[in-house]
Short mmCIF file of C-alpha atoms in Angstrom, two decimals:
data_model
loop_
_atom_site.label_atom_id
_atom_site.label_comp_id
_atom_site.label_asym_id
_atom_site.label_seq_id
_atom_site.Cartn_x
_atom_site.Cartn_y
_atom_site.Cartn_z
CA MET A 1 -7.95 -22.63 -5.32
CA ASP A 2 -7.93 -24.21 -1.87
CA PRO A 3 -11.44 -25.58 -1.40
CA THR A 4 -11.01 -25.62 2.42
CA ILE A 5 -11.29 -21.81 2.62
CA THR A 6 -14.75 -21.09 3.71
CA GLU A 7 -14.43 -17.99 6.07
CA ILE A 8 -12.56 -14.81 5.26
CA ASN A 9 -10.28 -13.63 7.99
CA GLU A 10 -6.74 -12.00 7.80
CA GLU A 11 -5.10 -15.49 6.95
CA THR A 12 -7.52 -16.68 4.39
CA PHE A 13 -7.73 -13.33 2.75
CA TRP A 14 -3.91 -13.51 2.01
CA GLY A 15 -4.36 -17.12 0.96
CA LEU A 16 -6.86 -16.09 -1.66
CA ILE A 17 -4.63 -13.20 -2.78
CA HIS A 18 -1.61 -15.68 -2.98
CA GLU A 19 -3.43 -18.35 -4.88
CA ALA A 20 -4.92 -16.01 -7.51
CA LYS A 21 -1.53 -14.44 -8.03
CA GLU A 22 -0.03 -17.79 -8.41
CA LYS A 23 -2.63 -18.86 -10.95
CA CYS A 24 -2.82 -15.57 -12.93
CA GLY A 25 0.65 -14.01 -12.57
CA GLN A 26 0.86 -10.46 -13.90
CA ASN A 27 -2.60 -10.78 -15.54
CA MET A 28 -4.57 -8.41 -13.26
CA GLU A 29 -7.93 -8.70 -15.20
CA ALA A 30 -7.47 -12.60 -14.80
CA MET A 31 -6.69 -12.22 -11.08
CA ALA A 32 -9.76 -9.94 -10.32
CA TYR A 33 -12.12 -12.39 -12.08
CA GLU A 34 -10.46 -15.36 -10.26
CA LEU A 35 -11.22 -13.63 -6.96
CA GLN A 36 -14.62 -12.81 -7.94
CA ASP A 37 -15.48 -16.22 -8.98
CA ARG A 38 -14.31 -17.69 -5.60
CA LEU A 39 -16.15 -15.12 -3.61
CA MET A 40 -19.32 -15.96 -5.60
CA SER A 41 -19.14 -19.38 -4.21
CA MET A 42 -18.53 -18.11 -0.58
CA GLY A 43 -21.70 -15.90 -0.41
CA PRO A 44 -22.30 -12.25 0.58
CA GLU A 45 -21.20 -12.46 4.20
CA GLN A 46 -17.60 -13.61 3.23
CA THR A 47 -17.54 -11.22 0.24
CA GLN A 48 -18.35 -8.23 2.63
CA ALA A 49 -15.47 -9.44 4.90
CA PHE A 50 -13.07 -9.60 1.87
CA HIS A 51 -14.11 -6.19 0.84
CA ASP A 52 -13.67 -4.66 4.25
CA ILE A 53 -10.29 -6.28 4.83
CA LEU A 54 -8.96 -5.24 1.41
CA HIS A 55 -9.99 -1.63 2.07
CA ILE A 56 -8.61 -1.54 5.54
CA TYR A 57 -5.22 -2.79 4.35
CA GLU A 58 -5.31 0.00 1.67
CA GLU A 59 -6.13 2.43 4.35
CA LEU A 60 -3.33 1.27 6.57
CA ALA A 61 -0.92 1.71 3.66
CA ASP A 62 -1.93 5.33 3.27
CA GLN A 63 1.48 6.67 4.22
CA TYR A 64 3.39 9.60 2.68
CA GLY A 65 6.61 7.59 2.48
CA LEU A 66 4.95 4.78 0.61
CA TRP A 67 3.49 7.41 -1.70
CA ASP A 68 7.00 8.68 -2.36
CA ALA A 69 8.12 5.12 -3.20
CA ALA A 70 5.13 4.76 -5.58
CA SER A 71 6.20 8.00 -7.37
CA ILE A 72 9.62 6.70 -7.73
CA MET A 73 8.40 3.42 -9.37
CA MET A 74 5.56 5.11 -11.50
CA GLU A 75 7.40 8.46 -12.45
CA TRP A 76 4.51 10.26 -10.81
CA CYS A 77 1.51 9.34 -8.74
CA SER A 78 -1.66 11.12 -8.19
CA ASP A 79 -4.09 10.76 -5.38
CA ASP A 80 -6.23 8.13 -7.33
CA GLY A 81 -3.02 6.50 -8.50
CA PHE A 82 -1.80 5.96 -4.97
CA ILE A 83 -4.99 4.15 -4.28
CA ASP A 84 -4.49 1.86 -7.17
CA PHE A 85 -0.89 1.39 -6.20
CA ARG A 86 -1.94 0.24 -2.79
CA ALA A 87 -4.24 -2.21 -4.37
CA TRP A 88 -1.35 -3.38 -6.61
CA LEU A 89 0.78 -3.65 -3.58
CA ILE A 90 -1.71 -6.01 -1.75
CA ALA A 91 -1.96 -8.08 -4.90
CA GLN A 92 1.84 -8.98 -4.60
CA GLY A 93 1.08 -10.76 -1.34
CA ARG A 94 1.50 -10.38 2.51
CA GLU A 95 5.16 -10.71 2.54
CA VAL A 96 5.72 -7.91 0.04
CA TYR A 97 3.04 -5.81 1.55
CA LEU A 98 4.40 -5.87 5.09
CA ALA A 99 7.84 -5.51 3.90
CA ALA A 100 6.99 -2.42 2.14
CA LEU A 101 5.47 -0.82 5.15
CA LYS A 102 8.47 -1.77 7.28
CA ASP A 103 10.81 -0.17 4.61
CA PRO A 104 9.55 1.04 1.28
CA ASP A 105 12.93 0.71 -0.18
CA SER A 106 12.37 -3.08 -0.11
CA LEU A 107 10.16 -2.49 -3.23
CA ALA A 108 13.42 -2.35 -5.20
CA ASP A 109 13.13 -6.25 -5.07
CA VAL A 110 9.66 -6.32 -6.52
CA GLU A 111 9.12 -6.62 -10.31
CA PRO A 112 6.84 -3.74 -11.58
CA TYR A 113 4.20 -4.37 -14.09
CA GLY A 114 0.90 -2.77 -15.03
CA ASN A 115 2.27 0.71 -14.18
CA CYS A 116 1.94 -0.74 -10.60
CA CYS A 117 -1.72 0.03 -10.50
CA PHE A 118 -4.51 -2.31 -9.94
CA GLU A 119 -7.68 -0.41 -9.93
CA SER A 120 -10.14 -3.30 -10.36
CA LEU A 121 -8.95 -5.08 -7.24
CA SER A 122 -10.56 -2.52 -5.15
CA TYR A 123 -14.03 -3.30 -6.77
CA VAL A 124 -13.79 -7.08 -6.58
CA GLY A 125 -15.90 -7.28 -3.30
CA ASP A 126 -18.47 -4.73 -4.39
CA ALA A 127 -18.99 -6.23 -7.92
CA THR A 128 -19.38 -9.59 -6.31
CA TYR A 129 -21.71 -8.31 -3.57
CA ARG A 130 -23.98 -6.74 -6.32
CA GLN A 131 -24.16 -9.81 -8.08
CA LEU A 132 -25.14 -11.83 -5.13
CA THR A 133 -27.58 -9.42 -3.46
CA GLY A 134 -28.21 -6.45 -5.95
CA GLU A 135 -26.97 -4.07 -3.13
CA ASP A 136 -23.84 -1.86 -2.45
CA VAL A 137 -21.38 -3.52 -0.28
CA ASN A 138 -20.50 -0.24 1.41
CA GLU A 139 -24.14 0.50 2.44
CA ASN A 140 -24.23 -2.88 4.38
CA ALA A 141 -20.89 -2.41 6.09
CA ASP A 142 -20.80 -2.72 9.87
CA PRO A 143 -18.65 0.13 11.23
CA ALA A 144 -18.16 -1.77 14.48
CA ALA A 145 -16.92 -4.92 12.51
CA LYS A 146 -14.66 -2.64 10.35
CA GLU A 147 -13.02 -1.10 13.46
CA LYS A 148 -12.52 -4.64 14.99
CA TRP A 149 -10.73 -5.86 11.60
CA LYS A 150 -8.63 -2.65 11.58
CA ALA A 151 -7.11 -3.41 15.08
CA ILE A 152 -6.53 -6.96 14.12
CA LEU A 153 -4.79 -6.03 10.81
CA GLU A 154 -2.85 -3.24 12.07
CA ALA A 155 -1.34 -5.47 14.86
CA ASP A 156 0.74 -7.42 12.08
CA ILE A 157 2.24 -4.22 10.65
CA ILE A 158 5.61 -2.73 11.58
CA TYR A 159 5.98 0.74 10.08
CA ARG A 160 9.32 2.29 9.18
CA GLU A 161 9.63 5.24 11.76
CA ASP A 162 9.71 7.92 9.06
CA ILE A 163 7.26 6.46 6.71
CA ARG A 164 4.67 9.04 7.62
CA PHE A 165 6.76 11.93 6.13
CA PRO A 166 6.77 13.00 2.57
CA ARG A 167 10.26 14.14 1.17
CA PRO A 168 11.14 16.64 -1.57
CA ARG A 169 12.63 14.86 -4.68
CA GLN A 170 16.16 15.76 -3.91
CA ALA A 171 15.80 13.87 -0.46
CA LEU A 172 14.49 10.76 -1.96
CA PRO A 173 17.94 9.09 -2.93
CA ALA A 174 19.11 9.39 0.69
CA ALA A 175 15.78 7.92 2.10
CA TYR A 176 15.32 5.26 -0.52
CA PRO A 177 18.58 4.58 -2.15
CA ARG A 178 17.86 1.24 -3.82
CA LEU A 179 14.56 2.40 -5.28
CA CYS A 180 16.09 5.55 -6.62
CA ALA A 181 19.08 3.71 -8.06
CA LYS A 182 16.82 1.17 -9.83
CA TYR A 183 14.62 3.94 -11.20
CA GLY A 184 16.71 6.56 -12.74
CA GLY A 185 19.48 7.06 -10.49
CA THR A 186 20.26 10.29 -8.33
CA GLU A 187 20.40 12.36 -11.40
CA ARG A 188 16.64 11.95 -11.95
CA PHE A 189 16.02 13.41 -8.47
CA ASN A 190 18.49 16.36 -8.78
CA THR A 191 15.74 18.93 -9.34
CA GLU A 192 14.24 21.91 -7.64
CA ASN A 193 10.78 20.30 -8.25
CA ILE A 194 9.46 19.45 -4.72
CA GLY A 195 7.11 16.87 -6.19
CA TRP A 196 4.32 17.64 -3.55
CA ASN A 197 1.49 20.06 -3.55
CA ILE A 198 3.13 22.71 -1.23
CA GLY A 199 0.12 24.72 -1.44
CA ALA A 200 -1.64 22.20 1.03
CA GLU A 201 -0.86 23.22 4.67
CA ASP A 202 -0.79 19.62 5.86
CA VAL A 203 1.86 18.71 3.18
CA ARG A 204 4.02 21.57 3.98
CA SER A 205 3.83 20.79 7.65
CA MET A 206 4.82 17.13 7.09
CA LEU A 207 7.48 18.05 4.63
CA GLU A 208 9.05 20.23 7.30
CA GLN A 209 8.65 17.52 9.93
CA GLY A 210 10.42 15.10 7.65
CA LYS A 211 13.30 17.50 6.99
CA GLN A 212 13.84 17.99 10.82
CA TYR A 213 13.52 14.14 11.27
CA ASP A 214 16.45 13.66 8.67
CA LEU A 215 18.49 16.46 10.00
CA LYS A 216 18.25 14.89 13.62
CA LYS A 217 19.19 11.50 12.13
CA LYS A 218 22.10 12.92 10.21
CA LEU A 219 23.43 14.68 13.45
CA SER A 220 22.89 11.46 15.46
CA ARG A 221 25.00 9.52 12.89
CA LYS A 222 27.81 12.15 13.01
CA LYS A 223 27.93 12.02 16.75
CA ASP A 224 28.07 8.23 16.73
CA GLY A 225 30.95 8.36 14.21
CA GLU A 226 32.83 10.85 16.26
CA ALA A 227 32.26 8.73 19.37
CA ARG A 228 33.90 5.90 17.77
#
């Protein structure tokens, strides 16, 4: 790893991720240990920063549209599975992470492995911090510092306009054509199964908003076609 990295910020965070991925490839256990070893040499303050940045990136990727993409790639994706998917996405590097938020369909270009789950990456910072201090990294987090980091990290993200909406399974091929083509084709999604917990009021609301969004887009394209 680059010995010049002594302070964790958004640039050096991604540098550590990139170098660990380059060295360990698809061996996620080795990658987690590689990152932990490097953080051990950097001390508790930088380990705290790494942990905070990682979890803020996970939070910023908590979008229904990305969850749909994860379900396409993983067959099905639970709440916990989506957390692990977001860690896996981060492990693919900055370019892949930002591209997925700009358009989840870009994940069709990413090679899947490890069921697209990297649970242990989420614990690298805490495990290292405990070794260094004997304390819990979350108990020593500074809320003000985390809010500052969130503003900095979010500034680099361009979200696809409709990434906030979940979709019923039948609507997925139109929204994410390349992903659906790669993972089963349209026939896989030709089902009455919605794929979401419609017993949850917030999910029902967002599904309806997504339906209305898609309808408006469809009508807009039709009008544009008629105008030409």
